[in-house]
mmCIF file of C-alpha atoms in Angstrom:
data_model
loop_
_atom_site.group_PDB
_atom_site.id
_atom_site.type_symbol
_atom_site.label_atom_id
_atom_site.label_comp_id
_atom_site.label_asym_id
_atom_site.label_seq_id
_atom_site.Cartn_x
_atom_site.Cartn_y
_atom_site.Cartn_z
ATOM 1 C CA UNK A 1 -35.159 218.167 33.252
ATOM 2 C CA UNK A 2 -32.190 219.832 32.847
ATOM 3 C CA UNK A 3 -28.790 219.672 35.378
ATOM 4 C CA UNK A 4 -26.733 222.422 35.672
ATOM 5 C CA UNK A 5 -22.782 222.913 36.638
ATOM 6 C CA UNK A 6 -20.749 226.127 36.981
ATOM 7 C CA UNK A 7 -16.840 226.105 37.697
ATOM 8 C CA UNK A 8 -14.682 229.215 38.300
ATOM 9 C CA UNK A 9 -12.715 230.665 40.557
ATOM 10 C CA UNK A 10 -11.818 234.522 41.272
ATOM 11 C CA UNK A 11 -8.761 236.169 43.802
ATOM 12 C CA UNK A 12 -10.096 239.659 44.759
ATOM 13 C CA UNK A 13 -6.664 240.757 46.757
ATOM 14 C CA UNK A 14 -6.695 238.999 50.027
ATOM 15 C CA UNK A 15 -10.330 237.484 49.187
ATOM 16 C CA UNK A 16 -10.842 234.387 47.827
ATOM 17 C CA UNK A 17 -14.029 233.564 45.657
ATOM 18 C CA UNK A 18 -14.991 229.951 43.879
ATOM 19 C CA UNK A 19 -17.970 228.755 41.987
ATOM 20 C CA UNK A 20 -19.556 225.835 43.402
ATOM 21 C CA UNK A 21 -19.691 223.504 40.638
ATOM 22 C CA UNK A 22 -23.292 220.792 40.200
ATOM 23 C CA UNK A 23 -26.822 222.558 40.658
ATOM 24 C CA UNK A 24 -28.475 219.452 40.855
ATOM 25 C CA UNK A 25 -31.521 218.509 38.903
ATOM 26 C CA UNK A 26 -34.634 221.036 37.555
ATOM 27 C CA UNK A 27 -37.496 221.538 35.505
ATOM 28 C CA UNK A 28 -37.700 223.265 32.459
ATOM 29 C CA UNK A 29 -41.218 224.322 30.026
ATOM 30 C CA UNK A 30 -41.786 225.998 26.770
ATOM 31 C CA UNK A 31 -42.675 225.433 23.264
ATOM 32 C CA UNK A 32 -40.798 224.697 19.742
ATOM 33 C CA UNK A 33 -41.274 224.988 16.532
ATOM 34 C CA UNK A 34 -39.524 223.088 13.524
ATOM 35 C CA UNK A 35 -39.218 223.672 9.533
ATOM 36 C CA UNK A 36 -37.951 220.927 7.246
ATOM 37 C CA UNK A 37 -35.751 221.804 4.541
ATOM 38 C CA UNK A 38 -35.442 218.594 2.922
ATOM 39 C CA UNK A 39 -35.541 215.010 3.660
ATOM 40 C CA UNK A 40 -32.483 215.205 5.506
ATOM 41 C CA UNK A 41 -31.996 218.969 7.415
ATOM 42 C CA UNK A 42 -34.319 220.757 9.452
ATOM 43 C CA UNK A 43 -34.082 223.834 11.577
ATOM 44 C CA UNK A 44 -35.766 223.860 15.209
ATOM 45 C CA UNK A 45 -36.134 226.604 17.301
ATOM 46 C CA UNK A 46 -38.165 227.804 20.806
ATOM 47 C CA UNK A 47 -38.331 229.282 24.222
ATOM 48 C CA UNK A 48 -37.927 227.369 27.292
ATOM 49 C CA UNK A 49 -38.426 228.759 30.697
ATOM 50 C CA UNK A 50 -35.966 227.329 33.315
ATOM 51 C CA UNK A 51 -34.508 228.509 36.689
ATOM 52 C CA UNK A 52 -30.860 228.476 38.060
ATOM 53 C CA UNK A 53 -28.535 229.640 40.427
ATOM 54 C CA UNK A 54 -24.853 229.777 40.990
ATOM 55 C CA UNK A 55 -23.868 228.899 44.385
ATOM 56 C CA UNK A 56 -20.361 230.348 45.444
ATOM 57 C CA UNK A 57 -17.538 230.437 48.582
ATOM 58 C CA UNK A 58 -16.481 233.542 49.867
ATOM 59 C CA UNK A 59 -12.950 233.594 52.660
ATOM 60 C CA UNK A 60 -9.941 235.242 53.077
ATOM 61 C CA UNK A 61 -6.803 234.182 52.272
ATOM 62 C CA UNK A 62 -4.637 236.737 54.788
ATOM 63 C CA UNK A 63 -2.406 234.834 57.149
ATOM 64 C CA UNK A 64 -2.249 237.629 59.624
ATOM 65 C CA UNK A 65 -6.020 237.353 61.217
ATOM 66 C CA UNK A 66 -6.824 235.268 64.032
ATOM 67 C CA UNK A 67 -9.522 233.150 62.981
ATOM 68 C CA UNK A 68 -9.008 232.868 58.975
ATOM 69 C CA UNK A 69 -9.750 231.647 56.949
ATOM 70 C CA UNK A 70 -13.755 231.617 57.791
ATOM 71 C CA UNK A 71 -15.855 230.720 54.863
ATOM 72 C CA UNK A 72 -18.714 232.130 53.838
ATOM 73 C CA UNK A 73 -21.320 230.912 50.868
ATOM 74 C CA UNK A 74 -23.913 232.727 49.896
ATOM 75 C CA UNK A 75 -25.808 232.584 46.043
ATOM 76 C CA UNK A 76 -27.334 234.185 43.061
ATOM 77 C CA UNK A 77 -30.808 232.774 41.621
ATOM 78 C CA UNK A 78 -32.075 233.953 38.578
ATOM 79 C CA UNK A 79 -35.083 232.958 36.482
ATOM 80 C CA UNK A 80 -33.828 232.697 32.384
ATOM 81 C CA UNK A 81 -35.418 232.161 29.311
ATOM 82 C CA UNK A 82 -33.875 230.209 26.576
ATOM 83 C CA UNK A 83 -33.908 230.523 22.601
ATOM 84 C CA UNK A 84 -32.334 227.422 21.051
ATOM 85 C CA UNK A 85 -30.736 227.130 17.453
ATOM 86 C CA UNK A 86 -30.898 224.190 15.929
ATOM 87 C CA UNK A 87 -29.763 222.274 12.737
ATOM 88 C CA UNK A 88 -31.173 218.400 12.891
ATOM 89 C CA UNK A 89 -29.880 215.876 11.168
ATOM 90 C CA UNK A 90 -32.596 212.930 10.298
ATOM 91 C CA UNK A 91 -30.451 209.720 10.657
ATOM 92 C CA UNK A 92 -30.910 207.591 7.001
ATOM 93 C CA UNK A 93 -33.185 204.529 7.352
ATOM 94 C CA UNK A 94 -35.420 205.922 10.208
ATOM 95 C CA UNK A 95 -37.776 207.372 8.261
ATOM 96 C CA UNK A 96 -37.721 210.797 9.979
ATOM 97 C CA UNK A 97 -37.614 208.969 13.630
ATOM 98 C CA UNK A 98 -34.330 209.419 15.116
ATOM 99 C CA UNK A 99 -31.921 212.815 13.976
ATOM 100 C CA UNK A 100 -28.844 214.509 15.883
ATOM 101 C CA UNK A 101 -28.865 218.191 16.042
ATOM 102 C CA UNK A 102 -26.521 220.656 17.220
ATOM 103 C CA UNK A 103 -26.522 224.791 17.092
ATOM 104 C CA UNK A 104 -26.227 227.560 19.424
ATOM 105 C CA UNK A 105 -28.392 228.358 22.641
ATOM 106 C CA UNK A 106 -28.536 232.254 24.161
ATOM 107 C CA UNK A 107 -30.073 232.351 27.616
ATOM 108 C CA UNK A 108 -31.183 235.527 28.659
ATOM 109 C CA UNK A 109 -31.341 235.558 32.871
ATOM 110 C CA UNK A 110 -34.238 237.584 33.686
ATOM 111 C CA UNK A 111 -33.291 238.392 37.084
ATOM 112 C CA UNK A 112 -30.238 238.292 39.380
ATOM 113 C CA UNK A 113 -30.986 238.190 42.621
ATOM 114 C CA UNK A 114 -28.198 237.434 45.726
ATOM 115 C CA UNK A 115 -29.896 235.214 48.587
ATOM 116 C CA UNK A 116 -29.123 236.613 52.294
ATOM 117 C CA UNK A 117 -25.541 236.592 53.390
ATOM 118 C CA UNK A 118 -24.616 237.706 56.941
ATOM 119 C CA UNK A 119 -21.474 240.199 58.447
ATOM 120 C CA UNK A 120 -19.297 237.621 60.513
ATOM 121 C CA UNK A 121 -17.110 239.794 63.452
ATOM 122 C CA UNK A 122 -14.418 237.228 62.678
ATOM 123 C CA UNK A 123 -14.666 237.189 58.819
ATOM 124 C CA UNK A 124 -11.791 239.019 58.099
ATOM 125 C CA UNK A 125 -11.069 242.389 55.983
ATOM 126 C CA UNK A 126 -12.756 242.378 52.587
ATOM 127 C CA UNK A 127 -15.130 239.119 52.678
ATOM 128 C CA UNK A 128 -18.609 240.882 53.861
ATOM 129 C CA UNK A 129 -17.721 243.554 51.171
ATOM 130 C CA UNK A 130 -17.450 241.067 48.104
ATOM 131 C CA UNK A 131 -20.801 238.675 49.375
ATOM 132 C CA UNK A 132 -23.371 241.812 48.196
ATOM 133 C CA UNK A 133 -20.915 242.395 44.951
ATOM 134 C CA UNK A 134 -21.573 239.009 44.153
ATOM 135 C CA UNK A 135 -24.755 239.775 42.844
ATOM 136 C CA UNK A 136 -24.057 241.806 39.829
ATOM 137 C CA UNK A 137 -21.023 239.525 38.982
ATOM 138 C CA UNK A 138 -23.691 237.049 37.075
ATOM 139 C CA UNK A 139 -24.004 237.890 33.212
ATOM 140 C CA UNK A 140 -27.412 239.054 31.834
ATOM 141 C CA UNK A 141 -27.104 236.744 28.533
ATOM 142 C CA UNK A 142 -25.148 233.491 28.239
ATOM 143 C CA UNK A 143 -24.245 231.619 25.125
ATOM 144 C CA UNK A 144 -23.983 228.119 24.956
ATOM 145 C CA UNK A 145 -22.976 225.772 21.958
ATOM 146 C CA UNK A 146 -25.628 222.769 21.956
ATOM 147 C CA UNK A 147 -25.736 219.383 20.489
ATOM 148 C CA UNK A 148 -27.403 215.939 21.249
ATOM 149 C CA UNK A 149 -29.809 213.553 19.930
ATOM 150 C CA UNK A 150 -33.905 212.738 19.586
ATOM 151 C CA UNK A 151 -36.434 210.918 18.284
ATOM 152 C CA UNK A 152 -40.202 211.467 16.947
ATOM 153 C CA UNK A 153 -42.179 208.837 18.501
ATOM 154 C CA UNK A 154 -45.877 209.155 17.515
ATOM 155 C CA UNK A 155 -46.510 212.456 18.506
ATOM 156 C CA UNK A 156 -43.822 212.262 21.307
ATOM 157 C CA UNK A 157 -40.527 214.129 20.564
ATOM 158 C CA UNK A 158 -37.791 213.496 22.879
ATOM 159 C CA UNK A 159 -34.146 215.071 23.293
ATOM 160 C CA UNK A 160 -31.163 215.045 25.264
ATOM 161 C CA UNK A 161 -28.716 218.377 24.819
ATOM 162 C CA UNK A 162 -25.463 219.031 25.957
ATOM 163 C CA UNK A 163 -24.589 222.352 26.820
ATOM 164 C CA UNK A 164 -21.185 224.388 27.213
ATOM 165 C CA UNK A 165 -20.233 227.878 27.361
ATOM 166 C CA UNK A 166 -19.508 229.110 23.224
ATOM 167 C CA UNK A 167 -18.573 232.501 25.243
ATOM 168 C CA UNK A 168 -15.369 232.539 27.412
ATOM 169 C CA UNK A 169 -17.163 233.667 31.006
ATOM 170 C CA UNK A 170 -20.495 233.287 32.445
ATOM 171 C CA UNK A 171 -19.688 236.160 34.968
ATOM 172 C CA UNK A 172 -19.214 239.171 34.685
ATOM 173 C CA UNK A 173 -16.055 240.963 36.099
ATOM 174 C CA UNK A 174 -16.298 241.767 39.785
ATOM 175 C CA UNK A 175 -16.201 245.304 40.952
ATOM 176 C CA UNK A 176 -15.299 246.345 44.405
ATOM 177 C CA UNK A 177 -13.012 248.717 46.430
ATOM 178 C CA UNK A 178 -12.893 250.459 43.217
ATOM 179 C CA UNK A 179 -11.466 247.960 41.284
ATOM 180 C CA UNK A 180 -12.302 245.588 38.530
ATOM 181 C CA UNK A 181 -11.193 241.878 39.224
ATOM 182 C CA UNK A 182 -11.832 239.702 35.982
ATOM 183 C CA UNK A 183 -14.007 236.783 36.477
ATOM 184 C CA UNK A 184 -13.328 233.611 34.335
ATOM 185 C CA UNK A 185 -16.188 230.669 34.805
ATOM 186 C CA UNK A 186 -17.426 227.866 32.982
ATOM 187 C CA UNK A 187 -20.844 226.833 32.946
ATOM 188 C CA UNK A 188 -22.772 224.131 30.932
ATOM 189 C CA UNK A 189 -25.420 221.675 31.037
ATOM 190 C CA UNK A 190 -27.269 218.818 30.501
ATOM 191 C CA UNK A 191 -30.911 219.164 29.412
ATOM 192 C CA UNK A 192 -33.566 215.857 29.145
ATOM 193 C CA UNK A 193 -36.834 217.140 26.729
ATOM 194 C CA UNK A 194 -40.405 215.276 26.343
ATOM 195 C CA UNK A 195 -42.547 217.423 24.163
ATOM 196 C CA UNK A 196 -45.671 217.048 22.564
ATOM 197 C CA UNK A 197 -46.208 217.714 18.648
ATOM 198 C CA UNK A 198 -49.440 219.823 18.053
ATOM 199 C CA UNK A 199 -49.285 219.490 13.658
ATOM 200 C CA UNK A 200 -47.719 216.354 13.438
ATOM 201 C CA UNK A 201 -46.977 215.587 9.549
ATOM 202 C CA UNK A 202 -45.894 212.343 8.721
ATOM 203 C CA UNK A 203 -43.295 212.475 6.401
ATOM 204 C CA UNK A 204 -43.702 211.900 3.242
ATOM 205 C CA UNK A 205 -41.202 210.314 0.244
ATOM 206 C CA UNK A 206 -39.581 212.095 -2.648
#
């Protein structure tokens, strides 16, 4: 399972765009490998397949039109693939059972598609023109530093992750009328893992 959150906010003139932050809870499958390098390091990596979306508020912030401001939300979905980093550290006098790990995790967003947004009469000057520009604003690759904790049970490997941006923005700068409005968000992450060891090894004493 993995939760995700995305915070930022963007002034485009007279136009007003924020991230909505919480994307509630999804699934997430792949695969992993993992080398040991000793009895007490070992490197993990993978590919998990997950999707996501940013949710976000579009108004305008002029004082001089009759019905502002009139908010309008509209989102970008996109469908990402994930290739974790990881250094684990097997905690002493668990015999292999419990470790902390922490490294860095690229996602790469496969697609970045807007959902439907609408023209409002009454939406004021600018705010249907940012909605569609919305959609490019969403960066093809994130990088996130990860860390967290798990534990071989049997065959049963289980991990929780934190996640949080190790680049500055998750979005890309947002281009309309011309211009190029920088776009400073946060994103990260909390990711719950049950996998299943095919070559299970029991470890063995020096």
């Amino acid at each position: 399972m993995i939760n995700q959150g995305d915070a930022g906010r963007v002034l485009l003139d007279s136009v007003q765009v924020e991230l909505q932050g919480g994307g509630g809870l999804s699934g997430y499958f792949g695969g992993y490998v993992s080398y040991r390098i000793n009895r007490a390091f070992s490197i993990s990596s993978g590919i998990n397949y997950y999707d996501d979306g940013i949710s976000y508020l579009v108004y305008n912030t002029r004082k001089d039109c009759q019905f502002c401001p009139i908010v309008k939300a509209g989102g970008v979905a996109h469908a990402s693939i994930e290739v974790p980093l990881l250094v684990e550290f097997n905690i002493p006098l668990t015999e292999g059972k419990l470790f902390i790990m922490a490294g860095v995790s690229p996602s790469i967003r496969l697609q970045r598609k807007g959902g439907a947004y609408y023209f409002h009469k009454d939406a004021g000057q600018g705010v249907s023109d940012v909605l569609p520009a919305m959609r490019t604003a969403v960066k093809p690759v994130v990088w996130d530093s990860s860390v967290g904790v798990g534990a071989n049970i049997w065959r049963l490997r289980l991990e929780a992750r934190y996640q949080a941006n190790l680049t500055r923005s998750a979005n890309n700068a947002v281009k309309v009328w011309g211009k190029s409005y920088d776009f400073m968000s946060s994103h990260a992450n909390m990711r719950l893992g049950l996998g299943y060891n095919l070559n299970w090894k029991k470890m063995q004493g020096d």
